[in-house]
Short mmCIF file of C-alpha atoms in Angstrom, two decimals:
data_model
loop_
_atom_site.label_atom_id
_atom_site.label_comp_id
_atom_site.label_asym_id
_atom_site.label_seq_id
_atom_site.Cartn_x
_atom_site.Cartn_y
_atom_site.Cartn_z
CA MET T 17 0.08 0.04 -0.04
CA SER T 18 2.92 2.38 0.30
CA SER T 19 6.43 3.03 -1.20
CA LYS T 20 9.58 3.49 1.00
CA ASN T 21 8.93 7.31 1.18
CA GLU T 22 5.80 9.34 1.08
CA TYR T 23 4.69 12.94 1.41
CA VAL T 24 2.48 14.42 4.01
CA TYR T 25 1.28 17.92 3.32
CA GLY T 26 -0.91 20.65 4.85
CA VAL T 27 -0.16 22.66 8.12
CA HIS T 28 -2.38 20.40 10.30
CA ALA T 29 -1.03 17.24 8.98
CA VAL T 30 2.65 18.10 9.27
CA SER T 31 2.14 19.57 12.73
CA ALA T 32 0.51 16.37 13.86
CA LEU T 33 3.46 14.48 12.45
CA ILE T 34 5.88 16.69 14.30
CA GLU T 35 3.98 16.01 17.68
CA THR T 36 3.55 12.32 17.32
CA GLU T 37 6.11 10.85 14.88
CA PRO T 38 8.95 13.28 14.14
CA GLU T 39 11.36 10.37 13.67
CA ARG T 40 9.55 9.61 10.34
CA ILE T 41 10.42 13.09 8.89
CA ILE T 42 13.20 13.07 6.39
CA GLU T 43 13.00 16.61 5.18
CA VAL T 44 10.56 19.42 4.64
CA TYR T 45 9.77 21.73 1.87
CA VAL T 46 8.09 25.20 2.60
CA LEU T 47 6.93 27.89 0.31
CA LYS T 48 9.62 30.57 -0.01
CA GLY T 49 8.61 34.05 1.12
CA ARG T 50 5.27 33.08 2.58
CA ASP T 51 4.39 35.20 5.66
CA ASP T 52 2.05 32.94 7.63
CA ALA T 53 2.17 32.56 11.39
CA ARG T 54 1.06 28.91 11.46
CA LEU T 55 3.82 28.09 8.88
CA HIS T 56 6.24 29.95 10.87
CA ALA T 57 5.29 27.70 13.79
CA VAL T 58 5.92 24.66 11.92
CA VAL T 59 9.36 25.81 10.75
CA SER T 60 10.28 26.68 14.22
CA ALA T 61 9.31 23.34 15.55
CA LEU T 62 11.27 21.69 12.71
CA ASN T 63 14.36 23.81 13.40
CA SER T 64 14.21 22.79 17.04
CA LEU T 65 14.39 19.14 16.09
CA GLY T 66 17.20 19.66 13.66
CA ILE T 67 15.05 18.57 10.63
CA THR T 68 16.18 19.96 7.24
CA VAL T 69 13.79 22.73 5.96
CA ASN T 70 14.07 23.55 2.24
CA GLN T 71 12.67 26.95 0.96
CA VAL T 72 11.25 26.28 -2.47
CA ASN T 73 8.80 27.83 -5.08
CA ARG T 74 5.08 27.03 -5.48
CA LYS T 75 5.58 24.79 -8.61
CA THR T 76 8.07 22.60 -6.65
CA LEU T 77 5.38 21.99 -3.96
CA ASP T 78 2.59 21.67 -6.43
CA ASP T 79 4.51 18.90 -8.39
CA LYS T 80 5.09 16.80 -5.02
CA VAL T 81 1.40 16.69 -4.26
CA PHE T 82 -0.04 16.43 -7.72
CA GLY T 83 -2.51 19.18 -7.27
CA GLY T 84 -3.23 18.73 -3.61
CA VAL T 85 -3.76 21.83 -1.39
CA HIS T 86 -0.41 21.82 0.51
CA GLN T 87 -0.92 25.17 2.30
CA GLY T 88 2.75 25.89 1.73
CA VAL T 89 4.35 22.85 3.58
CA VAL T 90 5.11 19.30 2.39
CA ALA T 91 7.16 16.76 4.33
CA ARG T 92 8.91 13.75 2.85
CA VAL T 93 8.59 10.91 5.32
CA LYS T 94 9.39 7.30 5.95
CA SER T 95 6.34 5.30 5.14
CA ALA T 96 4.35 4.16 8.25
CA LYS T 97 3.85 0.52 8.90
CA VAL T 98 0.41 -0.60 7.53
CA LEU T 99 -1.50 -2.07 10.64
CA GLY T 100 -3.28 -5.35 10.12
CA ASP T 101 -4.95 -8.22 11.98
CA TYR T 102 -2.12 -9.09 14.42
CA GLU T 103 -1.84 -5.44 15.36
CA LEU T 104 -5.56 -5.00 15.82
CA ASN T 105 -5.79 -7.86 18.22
CA GLU T 106 -2.90 -6.50 20.21
CA PHE T 107 -4.41 -3.11 20.22
CA LEU T 108 -7.80 -4.29 21.47
CA ASP T 109 -6.19 -6.23 24.35
CA LYS T 110 -5.36 -2.81 25.80
CA VAL T 111 -8.49 -1.01 25.18
CA GLU T 112 -11.40 -0.70 27.83
CA ASN T 113 -14.85 -0.08 26.63
CA PRO T 114 -13.91 0.08 22.93
CA PHE T 115 -15.57 2.60 20.55
CA LEU T 116 -14.68 1.57 16.99
CA LEU T 117 -15.76 2.60 13.35
CA ILE T 118 -15.76 -0.04 10.56
CA LEU T 119 -15.82 1.16 6.91
CA ASP T 120 -17.00 -1.36 4.40
CA ASN T 121 -16.25 -0.71 0.77
CA VAL T 122 -15.50 3.02 1.25
CA THR T 123 -12.97 3.68 -1.47
CA ASP T 124 -12.75 7.46 -1.54
CA VAL T 125 -9.53 8.88 0.22
CA HIS T 126 -11.33 11.99 0.97
CA ASN T 127 -14.18 10.19 2.79
CA LEU T 128 -11.54 8.22 4.76
CA GLY T 129 -9.91 11.44 5.82
CA ALA T 130 -13.24 13.15 6.81
CA CYS T 131 -14.17 10.06 8.74
CA LEU T 132 -10.86 10.04 10.59
CA ARG T 133 -11.40 13.74 11.53
CA SER T 134 -14.92 12.81 13.04
CA CYS T 135 -13.32 9.67 14.75
CA ASP T 136 -10.76 11.92 16.46
CA GLY T 137 -13.36 14.35 17.55
CA ALA T 138 -15.84 11.78 18.99
CA GLY T 139 -13.23 9.84 20.67
CA VAL T 140 -13.22 6.65 18.59
CA ASN T 141 -10.33 4.37 19.47
CA ALA T 142 -9.72 2.97 16.02
CA LEU T 143 -10.99 2.59 12.42
CA ILE T 144 -11.19 -0.70 10.90
CA THR T 145 -11.43 -1.36 7.12
CA SER T 146 -10.55 -4.25 4.75
CA LYS T 147 -7.31 -4.61 2.73
CA ASP T 148 -9.17 -4.94 -0.50
CA LYS T 149 -11.37 -2.36 -2.00
CA SER T 150 -10.88 0.21 0.61
CA ALA T 151 -9.34 3.77 0.49
CA SER T 152 -5.54 3.78 1.43
CA LEU T 153 -4.31 6.13 4.03
CA THR T 154 -2.57 8.51 1.36
CA ALA T 155 -1.19 11.91 1.69
CA ALA T 156 -4.55 13.34 0.42
CA ALA T 157 -6.52 11.31 3.10
CA LYS T 158 -4.08 12.71 5.77
CA LYS T 159 -4.57 16.24 4.58
CA VAL T 160 -8.39 16.05 4.86
CA ALA T 161 -7.95 14.28 8.28
CA CYS T 162 -6.20 17.43 9.59
CA GLY T 163 -3.97 15.57 11.95
CA ALA T 164 -6.40 12.83 12.95
CA ALA T 165 -4.53 10.24 10.72
CA GLU T 166 -1.77 10.47 13.38
CA SER T 167 -4.19 10.11 16.38
CA VAL T 168 -6.57 7.49 15.28
CA PRO T 169 -5.03 4.17 14.15
CA VAL T 170 -6.34 2.53 10.97
CA PHE T 171 -6.35 -1.25 10.68
CA TYR T 172 -6.53 -2.96 7.33
CA VAL T 173 -7.83 -6.46 7.99
CA THR T 174 -7.62 -9.49 5.67
CA ASN T 175 -11.44 -10.60 6.21
CA LEU T 176 -13.85 -8.08 7.46
CA ALA T 177 -16.54 -10.56 8.24
CA ARG T 178 -14.22 -12.72 10.30
CA THR T 179 -12.93 -9.74 12.14
CA MET T 180 -16.42 -8.67 13.08
CA LYS T 181 -16.97 -12.12 14.58
CA GLU T 182 -13.93 -11.78 16.57
CA LEU T 183 -15.08 -8.41 17.77
CA GLN T 184 -18.27 -10.04 18.89
CA GLU T 185 -16.31 -12.79 20.79
CA ARG T 186 -14.81 -9.81 22.69
CA PHE T 187 -18.36 -8.71 23.61
CA ILE T 188 -18.29 -5.76 21.28
CA ARG T 189 -21.71 -5.10 19.68
CA ILE T 190 -21.65 -4.25 16.11
CA ILE T 191 -24.31 -1.84 14.87
CA GLY T 192 -24.64 -1.37 11.10
CA THR T 193 -26.24 1.51 9.19
CA ALA T 194 -28.86 0.48 6.37
CA GLY T 195 -31.69 2.43 4.91
CA GLU T 196 -34.16 -0.41 4.73
CA THR T 197 -34.44 -0.95 8.60
CA ASP T 198 -37.22 0.64 10.56
CA LYS T 199 -34.96 1.33 13.69
CA VAL T 200 -33.70 4.83 13.90
CA ILE T 201 -30.21 5.41 15.46
CA TYR T 202 -31.54 7.72 18.13
CA ASP T 203 -33.71 4.96 19.66
CA VAL T 204 -30.78 2.51 20.04
CA ASP T 205 -28.30 2.07 23.01
CA LEU T 206 -24.87 3.06 21.74
CA THR T 207 -23.20 2.73 25.09
CA GLY T 208 -20.65 0.08 25.95
CA PRO T 209 -18.13 -1.78 23.77
CA LEU T 210 -19.33 -0.78 20.29
CA ALA T 211 -18.32 -0.87 16.68
CA LEU T 212 -20.35 1.20 14.26
CA VAL T 213 -20.43 0.09 10.63
CA MET T 214 -20.75 2.47 7.64
CA GLY T 215 -21.06 1.23 4.07
CA ALA T 216 -20.36 3.04 0.86
CA GLU T 217 -23.21 5.53 0.15
CA ASP T 218 -24.03 4.11 -3.40
CA THR T 219 -24.01 0.33 -2.48
CA GLY T 220 -24.10 0.31 1.27
CA MET T 221 -22.70 -2.67 3.35
CA ARG T 222 -21.90 -5.86 1.60
CA ARG T 223 -24.04 -8.85 2.26
CA LEU T 224 -21.63 -10.69 4.67
CA THR T 225 -20.92 -7.39 6.59
CA ARG T 226 -24.74 -6.92 6.90
CA GLU T 227 -25.23 -10.45 8.20
CA ASN T 228 -22.55 -10.18 10.86
CA CYS T 229 -24.11 -7.01 12.49
CA ASP T 230 -26.02 -7.43 15.78
CA GLN T 231 -28.48 -4.64 14.79
CA LEU T 232 -29.12 -2.33 11.87
CA VAL T 233 -30.18 1.23 12.33
CA LYS T 234 -30.85 4.30 9.97
CA LEU T 235 -30.64 7.90 9.94
CA PRO T 236 -34.05 9.68 9.43
CA MET T 237 -34.33 11.31 6.00
CA LEU T 238 -37.13 13.74 5.84
CA GLY T 239 -36.48 15.45 2.50
CA LYS T 240 -36.13 14.30 -1.14
CA VAL T 241 -32.60 13.16 -0.81
CA THR T 242 -32.33 9.43 0.08
CA SER T 243 -28.90 9.40 1.73
CA LEU T 244 -26.03 11.42 3.12
CA ASN T 245 -22.38 11.32 2.07
CA VAL T 246 -20.76 8.56 4.03
CA SER T 247 -18.42 10.82 5.97
CA VAL T 248 -21.35 13.04 6.90
CA ALA T 249 -23.58 10.18 8.06
CA THR T 250 -20.50 8.85 9.93
CA GLY T 251 -20.18 12.11 11.78
CA VAL T 252 -23.77 12.14 12.70
CA CYS T 253 -23.74 8.62 14.00
CA LEU T 254 -20.43 8.93 15.92
CA TYR T 255 -21.62 11.92 17.68
CA GLU T 256 -25.02 10.42 18.74
CA ALA T 257 -22.94 7.58 20.16
CA LEU T 258 -20.72 10.10 22.00
CA ARG T 259 -23.74 12.00 23.38
CA GLN T 260 -25.09 8.75 24.89
CA ARG T 261 -21.71 7.76 26.22
CA MET T 262 -21.17 11.18 27.89
CA LEU T 263 -24.70 10.93 29.51
CA LYS T 264 -23.97 7.58 30.97
CA THR T 265 -20.72 8.65 32.53
CA LYS T 266 -22.41 11.58 34.33
#
């Protein structure tokens, strides 16, 4: 899924990398002559770490991100290890009252990044998706995530249906979202160990994914539009779960 080196760009994404994994940074390119307080803060942090900062023109930055919005900063980094089944099991062994997001067949990197941003805000412990037919954690995804890709681990599992069964063996309830059910998400208990499953907005969850859910819920749609963008729907669902979980701890 990745080459030996990759690029991370955008002020938030690079700042998060400096805070969490500065050892991965090889060198950084910043836009020459740009007077931006946020960019100055990034450069100052890089200088304090002894990381090489190259002042370059806009075309050089544009060429490195292939049209992405870099905000004047691009970092060349060592590729992060792709987390899989083994790492997920190790991770779950250490988590109390897990709150997880499962993405099934979501292939757009911008949706992945937006979902990660919502995960970070709602306190989700991890995002799980399949190795095949899923969006990779690219530089574009990390840019949209605004730093959340460095705070919320993403696990790419070999067999999503099997992983869901393993989650259930850990007494984690799995709630899937589907338009054809009569049960509205606001009427379902979302506290306790939980994994929320979101499918692609055009096809929804795959059959095996659906069959391995403990319960299906939907968002009420009162207008003419029949569905929301998957990242928007994810944000709504995660924050309803967060609302319930906060109330229970009071």
